[in-house]
Every structure is written in structure tokens, then in C-alpha cells.
């Protein structure tokens, strides 16, 4: 399957459907970036993140913000929820006999998430678990190199998780790795995902912001600024 990316704010975004994206990464392996407006805004000043996104094997549009941005530019690409995509990778790891590593979130969160995932996905082979508050990246990298997991989920927040995965990719070129943000918090039961109706209409962000008002600062002004920047891009006005 050929990759077809489009440019959004000078960054590549894949135009695959959910199932095509899944099939693609299962065959190529490598780094999956779940791109959102916050990450796009960060990459404007963070050259290293920009380089990581440009070199990722798959960049999926995670959320309504990126879907709207692409629509403004004339691309009809459906969003792919990173949390659901990562869960599907875990389910597939059983039939593919892949070893799994889960890295990130608070110690009590990751412990509970592992317990819940083992109950939900019988046969899942989790061989490495580490909370996300480590100081020494090299130590964790050398531990996973030794354990040789084939599917790695990193929940360290962005851009930390993207940087971690980029370095891990050099050691484990055949693994599938994805940054999953707050997914372990949801899987542990500590944070609730928005009801399906909010997910369907693209308002999961609004539900989460109402539930967790401290997220407001992260979304505003990033989200409206992102839309303004994409409009400038469409009209050829230099940002
Ligand atoms: N996190 C971590 N180490 C850090 C910073 C954050 O493990 O140094 C974890 C945090 O506990 C949370 C996850 O990263 O589980 C994602 O955080 P955030 O709320 O930034 O993610 P979002 O879902 O908004 O991308």
C-alpha cells in the first residue's frame, strides 16, 4: 500500500482511512504520530519535533481540529482517534504474537491500566511496564532494547513521547510505536472518555475541557490560532 500524505502547516499528514492506516503500519512498522493542533503549534518552534513528524512512518489526524484544518485546505480526510487506534494495535498483538511494552503515566495509573488491559484482551503479552516519571531515558531505552518488544505504547505527553519513540526506533527498527497521550489514564479508569455521541460529533475536546477545566488553557488560544493559521495558509498569507 502506498502512503499518500498532504501538507498541513508544513507538516505531513496521512490521508488513509482508519483501516488502511492500520493495515499500513502493521506491514511497515515504525513510529505513529497522532497529530493535533497543539503538536502542530509546538513544531513551529521545536525543530526536533518537526523533524520527528517528517520522519514518522505514519501521521494520523487525531481529532476534529486537524480534520477541520484539512477540510479548510480542501482535503476530505476523516479523523482517527489515537486511543482507539492504539487499542486496536494491542488487540492485534495477540493474534500476531507480538510482545508489548507500555511506558508512561503515573505509577498507580499504569499499574491499573495493565490490570484492566489484561482482563479486556485475553492473551496480551505485556513484557515491559514502566511509569513515565523516569529521569534517565537511556536506562529505559537500554531496557527495552534488551526486552525486544514489538509493540510499544508511550504515554509521556507531547513532545516527550514523540522524542522517546524516535530514539527507541533507532534501537528497535521493527517495532510499531505510538505516542498515546492520556490513554493510560482512560484505560486505568482514572479518567473517563467522553460518551460516544461527543466522540462521533467531534466534541470530545469540549467534554474533556468541561470535566477538566485546567485543559482550557491548553486548548485556548491554540485551537482558534490554528484555524487562523490554516486560513492564512489557504490564502497564501505568510504566517
Ligand atoms: N506523563 C508522563 N511523564 C511526564 C509527563 C506526563 O508519564 O513526564 C503522562 C501523564 O501522567 C499522562 C500522559 O503523560 O498520563 C499524558 O499527559 P497529557 O495530559 O499531557 O496528554 P494528552 O492526552 O493531553 O495528550
PDB file of C-alpha atoms and ligand atoms in Angstrom:
ATOM      1  CA  UNK A   1       0.000   0.000   0.000  1.00  0.00           C
ATOM      2  CA  UNK A   2       1.320   3.450  -0.996  1.00  0.00           C
ATOM      3  CA  UNK A   3       1.378   6.280   1.505  1.00  0.00           C
ATOM      4  CA  UNK A   4      -0.339   9.483   0.405  1.00  0.00           C
ATOM      5  CA  UNK A   5       0.323  12.454   2.663  1.00  0.00           C
ATOM      6  CA  UNK A   6      -0.836  16.056   2.411  1.00  0.00           C
ATOM      7  CA  UNK A   7       0.779  19.117   3.987  1.00  0.00           C
ATOM      8  CA  UNK A   8      -0.869  20.908   6.888  1.00  0.00           C
ATOM      9  CA  UNK A   9       1.098  23.870   8.268  1.00  0.00           C
ATOM     10  CA  UNK A  10       4.165  22.474   6.548  1.00  0.00           C
ATOM     11  CA  UNK A  11       3.812  19.054   8.194  1.00  0.00           C
ATOM     12  CA  UNK A  12       2.843  15.772   6.540  1.00  0.00           C
ATOM     13  CA  UNK A  13      -0.472  14.131   7.474  1.00  0.00           C
ATOM     14  CA  UNK A  14      -1.556  10.750   6.110  1.00  0.00           C
ATOM     15  CA  UNK A  15      -4.836  10.539   4.215  1.00  0.00           C
ATOM     16  CA  UNK A  16      -5.539   6.867   4.951  1.00  0.00           C
ATOM     17  CA  UNK A  17      -8.870   5.712   6.345  1.00  0.00           C
ATOM     18  CA  UNK A  18      -8.722   4.139   9.794  1.00  0.00           C
ATOM     19  CA  UNK A  19      -8.487   0.577   8.460  1.00  0.00           C
ATOM     20  CA  UNK A  20      -5.968   1.485   5.737  1.00  0.00           C
ATOM     21  CA  UNK A  21      -3.758   3.225   8.312  1.00  0.00           C
ATOM     22  CA  UNK A  22      -3.920   0.151  10.482  1.00  0.00           C
ATOM     23  CA  UNK A  23      -3.080  -2.214   7.649  1.00  0.00           C
ATOM     24  CA  UNK A  24      -0.229   0.063   6.568  1.00  0.00           C
ATOM     25  CA  UNK A  25       1.511   0.265   9.947  1.00  0.00           C
ATOM     26  CA  UNK A  26       1.059  -3.470  10.534  1.00  0.00           C
ATOM     27  CA  UNK A  27       3.057  -4.084   7.382  1.00  0.00           C
ATOM     28  CA  UNK A  28       5.694  -1.330   7.589  1.00  0.00           C
ATOM     29  CA  UNK A  29       6.159  -0.922  11.373  1.00  0.00           C
ATOM     30  CA  UNK A  30       7.786   2.221  12.812  1.00  0.00           C
ATOM     31  CA  UNK A  31       6.604   5.402  14.514  1.00  0.00           C
ATOM     32  CA  UNK A  32       2.978   6.520  14.554  1.00  0.00           C
ATOM     33  CA  UNK A  33       2.378  10.187  15.406  1.00  0.00           C
ATOM     34  CA  UNK A  34      -1.156  11.143  16.430  1.00  0.00           C
ATOM     35  CA  UNK A  35      -1.060  14.745  15.308  1.00  0.00           C
ATOM     36  CA  UNK A  36      -3.230  17.503  16.819  1.00  0.00           C
ATOM     37  CA  UNK A  37      -3.239  21.339  16.752  1.00  0.00           C
ATOM     38  CA  UNK A  38      -1.136  21.566  19.936  1.00  0.00           C
ATOM     39  CA  UNK A  39       1.576  19.437  18.376  1.00  0.00           C
ATOM     40  CA  UNK A  40       1.454  21.431  15.136  1.00  0.00           C
ATOM     41  CA  UNK A  41       1.828  24.643  17.109  1.00  0.00           C
ATOM     42  CA  UNK A  42       4.744  23.183  19.100  1.00  0.00           C
ATOM     43  CA  UNK A  43       6.510  22.034  15.900  1.00  0.00           C
ATOM     44  CA  UNK A  44       6.596  25.648  14.660  1.00  0.00           C
ATOM     45  CA  UNK A  45       9.326  26.442  17.183  1.00  0.00           C
ATOM     46  CA  UNK A  46      10.585  22.952  18.005  1.00  0.00           C
ATOM     47  CA  UNK A  47      12.741  21.835  15.042  1.00  0.00           C
ATOM     48  CA  UNK A  48      13.364  18.451  16.605  1.00  0.00           C
ATOM     49  CA  UNK A  49       9.613  17.689  16.825  1.00  0.00           C
ATOM     50  CA  UNK A  50       9.154  18.883  13.223  1.00  0.00           C
ATOM     51  CA  UNK A  51      11.916  16.540  12.093  1.00  0.00           C
ATOM     52  CA  UNK A  52      10.374  13.635  14.036  1.00  0.00           C
ATOM     53  CA  UNK A  53       6.945  14.206  12.452  1.00  0.00           C
ATOM     54  CA  UNK A  54       8.515  14.465   8.992  1.00  0.00           C
ATOM     55  CA  UNK A  55      10.304  11.166   9.533  1.00  0.00           C
ATOM     56  CA  UNK A  56       7.459   9.248  11.179  1.00  0.00           C
ATOM     57  CA  UNK A  57       6.194   6.209   9.298  1.00  0.00           C
ATOM     58  CA  UNK A  58       2.567   7.278   9.864  1.00  0.00           C
ATOM     59  CA  UNK A  59       0.956  10.575  10.924  1.00  0.00           C
ATOM     60  CA  UNK A  60      -2.713  10.177  11.785  1.00  0.00           C
ATOM     61  CA  UNK A  61      -5.125  13.113  12.198  1.00  0.00           C
ATOM     62  CA  UNK A  62      -6.178  12.719  15.816  1.00  0.00           C
ATOM     63  CA  UNK A  63      -9.250  14.816  16.471  1.00  0.00           C
ATOM     64  CA  UNK A  64     -11.624  17.296  14.968  1.00  0.00           C
ATOM     65  CA  UNK A  65      -9.101  20.198  14.908  1.00  0.00           C
ATOM     66  CA  UNK A  66      -6.864  18.540  12.333  1.00  0.00           C
ATOM     67  CA  UNK A  67      -9.888  17.275  10.383  1.00  0.00           C
ATOM     68  CA  UNK A  68     -11.215  20.862  10.146  1.00  0.00           C
ATOM     69  CA  UNK A  69      -7.757  22.185   9.195  1.00  0.00           C
ATOM     70  CA  UNK A  70      -7.537  19.651   6.372  1.00  0.00           C
ATOM     71  CA  UNK A  71     -11.084  20.461   5.242  1.00  0.00           C
ATOM     72  CA  UNK A  72     -10.204  24.182   5.014  1.00  0.00           C
ATOM     73  CA  UNK A  73      -7.377  23.214   2.656  1.00  0.00           C
ATOM     74  CA  UNK A  74      -9.772  21.113   0.591  1.00  0.00           C
ATOM     75  CA  UNK A  75      -8.794  17.659   1.835  1.00  0.00           C
ATOM     76  CA  UNK A  76     -11.570  15.351   2.931  1.00  0.00           C
ATOM     77  CA  UNK A  77      -9.779  13.218   5.500  1.00  0.00           C
ATOM     78  CA  UNK A  78     -11.566  11.624   8.461  1.00  0.00           C
ATOM     79  CA  UNK A  79     -10.025  11.868  11.903  1.00  0.00           C
ATOM     80  CA  UNK A  80      -8.622   8.733  13.525  1.00  0.00           C
ATOM     81  CA  UNK A  81      -8.763   8.613  17.321  1.00  0.00           C
ATOM     82  CA  UNK A  82      -5.293   7.735  18.599  1.00  0.00           C
ATOM     83  CA  UNK A  83      -6.660   5.995  21.699  1.00  0.00           C
ATOM     84  CA  UNK A  84      -8.843   3.622  19.638  1.00  0.00           C
ATOM     85  CA  UNK A  85      -6.037   3.047  17.113  1.00  0.00           C
ATOM     86  CA  UNK A  86      -3.615   2.118  19.908  1.00  0.00           C
ATOM     87  CA  UNK A  87      -6.197  -0.216  21.472  1.00  0.00           C
ATOM     88  CA  UNK A  88      -6.599  -1.976  18.118  1.00  0.00           C
ATOM     89  CA  UNK A  89      -2.811  -2.444  17.974  1.00  0.00           C
ATOM     90  CA  UNK A  90      -2.974  -4.131  21.379  1.00  0.00           C
ATOM     91  CA  UNK A  91      -5.828  -6.410  20.288  1.00  0.00           C
ATOM     92  CA  UNK A  92      -3.927  -7.359  17.115  1.00  0.00           C
ATOM     93  CA  UNK A  93      -0.770  -8.074  19.122  1.00  0.00           C
ATOM     94  CA  UNK A  94      -2.430 -11.249  20.433  1.00  0.00           C
ATOM     95  CA  UNK A  95      -3.079 -12.771  17.001  1.00  0.00           C
ATOM     96  CA  UNK A  96       0.309 -11.534  15.744  1.00  0.00           C
ATOM     97  CA  UNK A  97       2.061 -12.999  18.823  1.00  0.00           C
ATOM     98  CA  UNK A  98       3.752  -9.644  19.458  1.00  0.00           C
ATOM     99  CA  UNK A  99       5.358  -8.655  22.730  1.00  0.00           C
ATOM    100  CA  UNK A 100       4.074  -5.392  24.185  1.00  0.00           C
ATOM    101  CA  UNK A 101       5.750  -2.608  26.189  1.00  0.00           C
ATOM    102  CA  UNK A 102       3.735   0.076  27.976  1.00  0.00           C
ATOM    103  CA  UNK A 103       5.635   3.161  29.098  1.00  0.00           C
ATOM    104  CA  UNK A 104       4.236   6.275  30.742  1.00  0.00           C
ATOM    105  CA  UNK A 105       1.724   7.861  33.144  1.00  0.00           C
ATOM    106  CA  UNK A 106       1.804   7.804  36.929  1.00  0.00           C
ATOM    107  CA  UNK A 107       2.814   4.550  38.668  1.00  0.00           C
ATOM    108  CA  UNK A 108      -0.679   3.866  40.075  1.00  0.00           C
ATOM    109  CA  UNK A 109      -2.237   4.647  36.678  1.00  0.00           C
ATOM    110  CA  UNK A 110      -0.040   2.306  34.662  1.00  0.00           C
ATOM    111  CA  UNK A 111      -0.500  -0.498  37.208  1.00  0.00           C
ATOM    112  CA  UNK A 112      -4.286  -0.255  36.956  1.00  0.00           C
ATOM    113  CA  UNK A 113      -4.212   0.166  33.171  1.00  0.00           C
ATOM    114  CA  UNK A 114      -2.144  -3.026  32.805  1.00  0.00           C
ATOM    115  CA  UNK A 115      -4.550  -4.913  35.069  1.00  0.00           C
ATOM    116  CA  UNK A 116      -7.571  -3.724  33.036  1.00  0.00           C
ATOM    117  CA  UNK A 117      -5.933  -4.411  29.660  1.00  0.00           C
ATOM    118  CA  UNK A 118      -5.023  -7.975  30.714  1.00  0.00           C
ATOM    119  CA  UNK A 119      -8.658  -8.580  31.654  1.00  0.00           C
ATOM    120  CA  UNK A 120     -10.001  -6.963  28.460  1.00  0.00           C
ATOM    121  CA  UNK A 121      -7.575  -8.523  25.984  1.00  0.00           C
ATOM    122  CA  UNK A 122      -7.003 -12.166  26.924  1.00  0.00           C
ATOM    123  CA  UNK A 123      -3.605 -13.429  25.817  1.00  0.00           C
ATOM    124  CA  UNK A 124      -1.986  -9.988  25.649  1.00  0.00           C
ATOM    125  CA  UNK A 125       1.736 -10.419  26.244  1.00  0.00           C
ATOM    126  CA  UNK A 126       2.896  -7.350  28.181  1.00  0.00           C
ATOM    127  CA  UNK A 127       6.600  -7.886  28.765  1.00  0.00           C
ATOM    128  CA  UNK A 128       7.675  -4.416  29.892  1.00  0.00           C
ATOM    129  CA  UNK A 129       5.932  -1.802  32.039  1.00  0.00           C
ATOM    130  CA  UNK A 130       7.371   1.499  33.212  1.00  0.00           C
ATOM    131  CA  UNK A 131       5.740   4.606  34.616  1.00  0.00           C
ATOM    132  CA  UNK A 132       6.543   7.862  32.830  1.00  0.00           C
ATOM    133  CA  UNK A 133       8.380   9.736  35.538  1.00  0.00           C
ATOM    134  CA  UNK A 134      11.898   8.455  34.888  1.00  0.00           C
ATOM    135  CA  UNK A 135      14.943  10.724  34.771  1.00  0.00           C
ATOM    136  CA  UNK A 136      17.236   8.523  32.736  1.00  0.00           C
ATOM    137  CA  UNK A 137      15.895   7.922  29.211  1.00  0.00           C
ATOM    138  CA  UNK A 138      18.970   5.917  28.250  1.00  0.00           C
ATOM    139  CA  UNK A 139      18.335   3.389  31.003  1.00  0.00           C
ATOM    140  CA  UNK A 140      14.746   2.803  29.854  1.00  0.00           C
ATOM    141  CA  UNK A 141      15.887   2.656  26.227  1.00  0.00           C
ATOM    142  CA  UNK A 142      18.516   0.057  27.001  1.00  0.00           C
ATOM    143  CA  UNK A 143      15.987  -1.990  28.993  1.00  0.00           C
ATOM    144  CA  UNK A 144      13.527  -2.087  26.099  1.00  0.00           C
ATOM    145  CA  UNK A 145      16.328  -2.871  23.674  1.00  0.00           C
ATOM    146  CA  UNK A 146      17.053  -5.916  25.778  1.00  0.00           C
ATOM    147  CA  UNK A 147      13.393  -6.964  26.065  1.00  0.00           C
ATOM    148  CA  UNK A 148      12.727  -6.523  22.294  1.00  0.00           C
ATOM    149  CA  UNK A 149       9.024  -5.636  22.398  1.00  0.00           C
ATOM    150  CA  UNK A 150       7.287  -5.460  19.018  1.00  0.00           C
ATOM    151  CA  UNK A 151       4.528  -3.036  20.011  1.00  0.00           C
ATOM    152  CA  UNK A 152       5.345  -0.023  22.203  1.00  0.00           C
ATOM    153  CA  UNK A 153       2.871   2.472  23.594  1.00  0.00           C
ATOM    154  CA  UNK A 154       4.334   5.621  25.166  1.00  0.00           C
ATOM    155  CA  UNK A 155       2.147   7.928  27.267  1.00  0.00           C
ATOM    156  CA  UNK A 156       4.536  10.696  28.260  1.00  0.00           C
ATOM    157  CA  UNK A 157       2.715  13.736  26.869  1.00  0.00           C
ATOM    158  CA  UNK A 158       3.904  15.518  23.746  1.00  0.00           C
ATOM    159  CA  UNK A 159       6.631  16.151  22.564  1.00  0.00           C
ATOM    160  CA  UNK A 160       8.335  13.924  25.155  1.00  0.00           C
ATOM    161  CA  UNK A 161       6.678  10.727  23.908  1.00  0.00           C
ATOM    162  CA  UNK A 162       7.498  11.517  20.254  1.00  0.00           C
ATOM    163  CA  UNK A 163      11.152  12.160  21.153  1.00  0.00           C
ATOM    164  CA  UNK A 164      11.341   8.987  23.232  1.00  0.00           C
ATOM    165  CA  UNK A 165       9.874   6.887  20.420  1.00  0.00           C
ATOM    166  CA  UNK A 166      12.188   8.483  17.844  1.00  0.00           C
ATOM    167  CA  UNK A 167      15.180   7.365  19.923  1.00  0.00           C
ATOM    168  CA  UNK A 168      13.647   3.928  20.550  1.00  0.00           C
ATOM    169  CA  UNK A 169      13.137   3.459  16.806  1.00  0.00           C
ATOM    170  CA  UNK A 170      16.906   3.533  16.290  1.00  0.00           C
ATOM    171  CA  UNK A 171      17.245   0.567  18.659  1.00  0.00           C
ATOM    172  CA  UNK A 172      14.118  -1.368  17.637  1.00  0.00           C
ATOM    173  CA  UNK A 173      13.561  -0.654  13.937  1.00  0.00           C
ATOM    174  CA  UNK A 174      10.997  -3.417  13.538  1.00  0.00           C
ATOM    175  CA  UNK A 175       8.625  -2.389  16.317  1.00  0.00           C
ATOM    176  CA  UNK A 176       5.366  -0.473  15.975  1.00  0.00           C
ATOM    177  CA  UNK A 177       5.433   2.501  18.351  1.00  0.00           C
ATOM    178  CA  UNK A 178       2.774   5.057  19.105  1.00  0.00           C
ATOM    179  CA  UNK A 179       2.510   8.056  21.435  1.00  0.00           C
ATOM    180  CA  UNK A 180      -0.799   7.766  23.257  1.00  0.00           C
ATOM    181  CA  UNK A 181      -1.034  10.899  25.453  1.00  0.00           C
ATOM    182  CA  UNK A 182      -3.610  10.374  28.176  1.00  0.00           C
ATOM    183  CA  UNK A 183      -4.819   6.927  27.032  1.00  0.00           C
ATOM    184  CA  UNK A 184      -3.460   5.038  30.054  1.00  0.00           C
ATOM    185  CA  UNK A 185      -5.388   7.427  32.293  1.00  0.00           C
ATOM    186  CA  UNK A 186      -8.561   6.381  30.459  1.00  0.00           C
ATOM    187  CA  UNK A 187      -7.764   2.660  30.397  1.00  0.00           C
ATOM    188  CA  UNK A 188      -6.948   2.711  34.108  1.00  0.00           C
ATOM    189  CA  UNK A 189     -10.395   4.145  34.796  1.00  0.00           C
ATOM    190  CA  UNK A 190      -8.875   7.295  36.355  1.00  0.00           C
ATOM    191  CA  UNK A 191     -10.200   9.500  33.549  1.00  0.00           C
ATOM    192  CA  UNK A 192     -13.426   8.920  31.695  1.00  0.00           C
ATOM    193  CA  UNK A 193     -13.556   9.087  27.891  1.00  0.00           C
ATOM    194  CA  UNK A 194     -16.344  11.290  26.549  1.00  0.00           C
ATOM    195  CA  UNK A 195     -19.623   9.471  25.756  1.00  0.00           C
ATOM    196  CA  UNK A 196     -19.781   8.117  22.211  1.00  0.00           C
ATOM    197  CA  UNK A 197     -22.110  10.852  20.985  1.00  0.00           C
ATOM    198  CA  UNK A 198     -19.451  13.508  21.785  1.00  0.00           C
ATOM    199  CA  UNK A 199     -16.809  11.389  20.037  1.00  0.00           C
ATOM    200  CA  UNK A 200     -18.996  10.989  16.934  1.00  0.00           C
ATOM    201  CA  UNK A 201     -19.694  14.700  16.521  1.00  0.00           C
ATOM    202  CA  UNK A 202     -16.102  15.685  17.234  1.00  0.00           C
ATOM    203  CA  UNK A 203     -16.774  17.397  20.544  1.00  0.00           C
ATOM    204  CA  UNK A 204     -14.755  15.084  22.792  1.00  0.00           C
ATOM    205  CA  UNK A 205     -12.376  18.011  23.471  1.00  0.00           C
ATOM    206  CA  UNK A 206     -15.280  20.135  24.748  1.00  0.00           C
ATOM    207  CA  UNK A 207     -16.491  17.368  27.077  1.00  0.00           C
ATOM    208  CA  UNK A 208     -12.952  16.879  28.448  1.00  0.00           C
ATOM    209  CA  UNK A 209     -12.476  20.617  28.919  1.00  0.00           C
ATOM    210  CA  UNK A 210     -15.725  20.947  30.878  1.00  0.00           C
ATOM    211  CA  UNK A 211     -14.760  17.951  33.041  1.00  0.00           C
ATOM    212  CA  UNK A 212     -11.180  19.132  33.463  1.00  0.00           C
ATOM    213  CA  UNK A 213     -11.241  22.964  33.261  1.00  0.00           C
ATOM    214  CA  UNK A 214      -7.444  23.182  33.544  1.00  0.00           C
ATOM    215  CA  UNK A 215      -7.306  21.865  29.959  1.00  0.00           C
ATOM    216  CA  UNK A 216      -8.919  25.149  28.856  1.00  0.00           C
ATOM    217  CA  UNK A 217      -5.541  26.896  28.950  1.00  0.00           C
ATOM    218  CA  UNK A 218      -4.112  24.274  26.588  1.00  0.00           C
ATOM    219  CA  UNK A 219      -6.900  24.468  24.053  1.00  0.00           C
ATOM    220  CA  UNK A 220      -7.216  28.271  24.006  1.00  0.00           C
ATOM    221  CA  UNK A 221      -5.724  30.085  22.223  1.00  0.00           C
ATOM    222  CA  UNK A 222      -4.099  27.125  20.398  1.00  0.00           C
ATOM    223  CA  UNK A 223      -7.251  25.916  18.657  1.00  0.00           C
ATOM    224  CA  UNK A 224      -8.553  29.258  17.256  1.00  0.00           C
ATOM    225  CA  UNK A 225      -4.984  30.293  16.361  1.00  0.00           C
ATOM    226  CA  UNK A 226      -4.533  27.033  14.494  1.00  0.00           C
ATOM    227  CA  UNK A 227      -7.676  27.695  12.431  1.00  0.00           C
ATOM    228  CA  UNK A 228      -6.484  31.246  11.664  1.00  0.00           C
ATOM    229  CA  UNK A 229      -3.066  29.932  10.588  1.00  0.00           C
ATOM    230  CA  UNK A 230      -4.636  27.327   8.306  1.00  0.00           C
ATOM    231  CA  UNK A 231      -6.838  30.012   6.729  1.00  0.00           C
ATOM    232  CA  UNK A 232      -3.688  32.090   6.135  1.00  0.00           C
ATOM    233  CA  UNK A 233      -2.075  29.004   4.583  1.00  0.00           C
ATOM    234  CA  UNK A 234      -5.076  28.562   2.267  1.00  0.00           C
ATOM    235  CA  UNK A 235      -4.986  32.192   1.190  1.00  0.00           C
ATOM    236  CA  UNK A 236      -1.212  32.180   0.790  1.00  0.00           C
ATOM    237  CA  UNK A 237      -0.580  34.709   3.578  1.00  0.00           C
ATOM    238  CA  UNK A 238       2.802  34.124   5.269  1.00  0.00           C
ATOM    239  CA  UNK A 239       2.342  33.146   8.961  1.00  0.00           C
TER     240      UNK A 239
HETATM  241  N1  LIG B   1       3.266  11.952  31.676  1.00  0.00           N
HETATM  242  C1  LIG B   1       4.329  11.137  31.992  1.00  0.00           C
HETATM  243  N2  LIG B   1       5.548  11.709  32.222  1.00  0.00           N
HETATM  244  C2  LIG B   1       5.749  13.044  32.135  1.00  0.00           C
HETATM  245  C3  LIG B   1       4.662  13.871  31.768  1.00  0.00           C
HETATM  246  C4  LIG B   1       3.427  13.290  31.540  1.00  0.00           C
HETATM  247  O1  LIG B   1       4.192   9.937  32.080  1.00  0.00           O
HETATM  248  O2  LIG B   1       6.864  13.474  32.363  1.00  0.00           O
HETATM  249  C5  LIG B   1       1.969  11.327  31.420  1.00  0.00           C
HETATM  250  C6  LIG B   1       0.804  11.835  32.241  1.00  0.00           C
HETATM  251  O3  LIG B   1       0.801  11.205  33.515  1.00  0.00           O
HETATM  252  C7  LIG B   1      -0.376  11.416  31.373  1.00  0.00           C
HETATM  253  C8  LIG B   1       0.201  11.390  29.963  1.00  0.00           C
HETATM  254  O4  LIG B   1       1.584  11.611  30.098  1.00  0.00           O
HETATM  255  O5  LIG B   1      -0.749  10.114  31.697  1.00  0.00           O
HETATM  256  C9  LIG B   1      -0.356  12.378  29.005  1.00  0.00           C
HETATM  257  O6  LIG B   1      -0.391  13.641  29.522  1.00  0.00           O
HETATM  258  P1  LIG B   1      -1.218  14.789  28.856  1.00  0.00           P
HETATM  259  O7  LIG B   1      -2.366  15.144  29.720  1.00  0.00           O
HETATM  260  O8  LIG B   1      -0.244  15.862  28.515  1.00  0.00           O
HETATM  261  O9  LIG B   1      -1.760  14.107  27.496  1.00  0.00           O
HETATM  262  P2  LIG B   1      -2.838  14.441  26.377  1.00  0.00           P
HETATM  263  O10 LIG B   1      -3.817  13.324  26.411  1.00  0.00           O
HETATM  264  O11 LIG B   1      -3.456  15.753  26.693  1.00  0.00           O
HETATM  265  O12 LIG B   1      -2.006  14.443  25.144  1.00  0.00           O
END
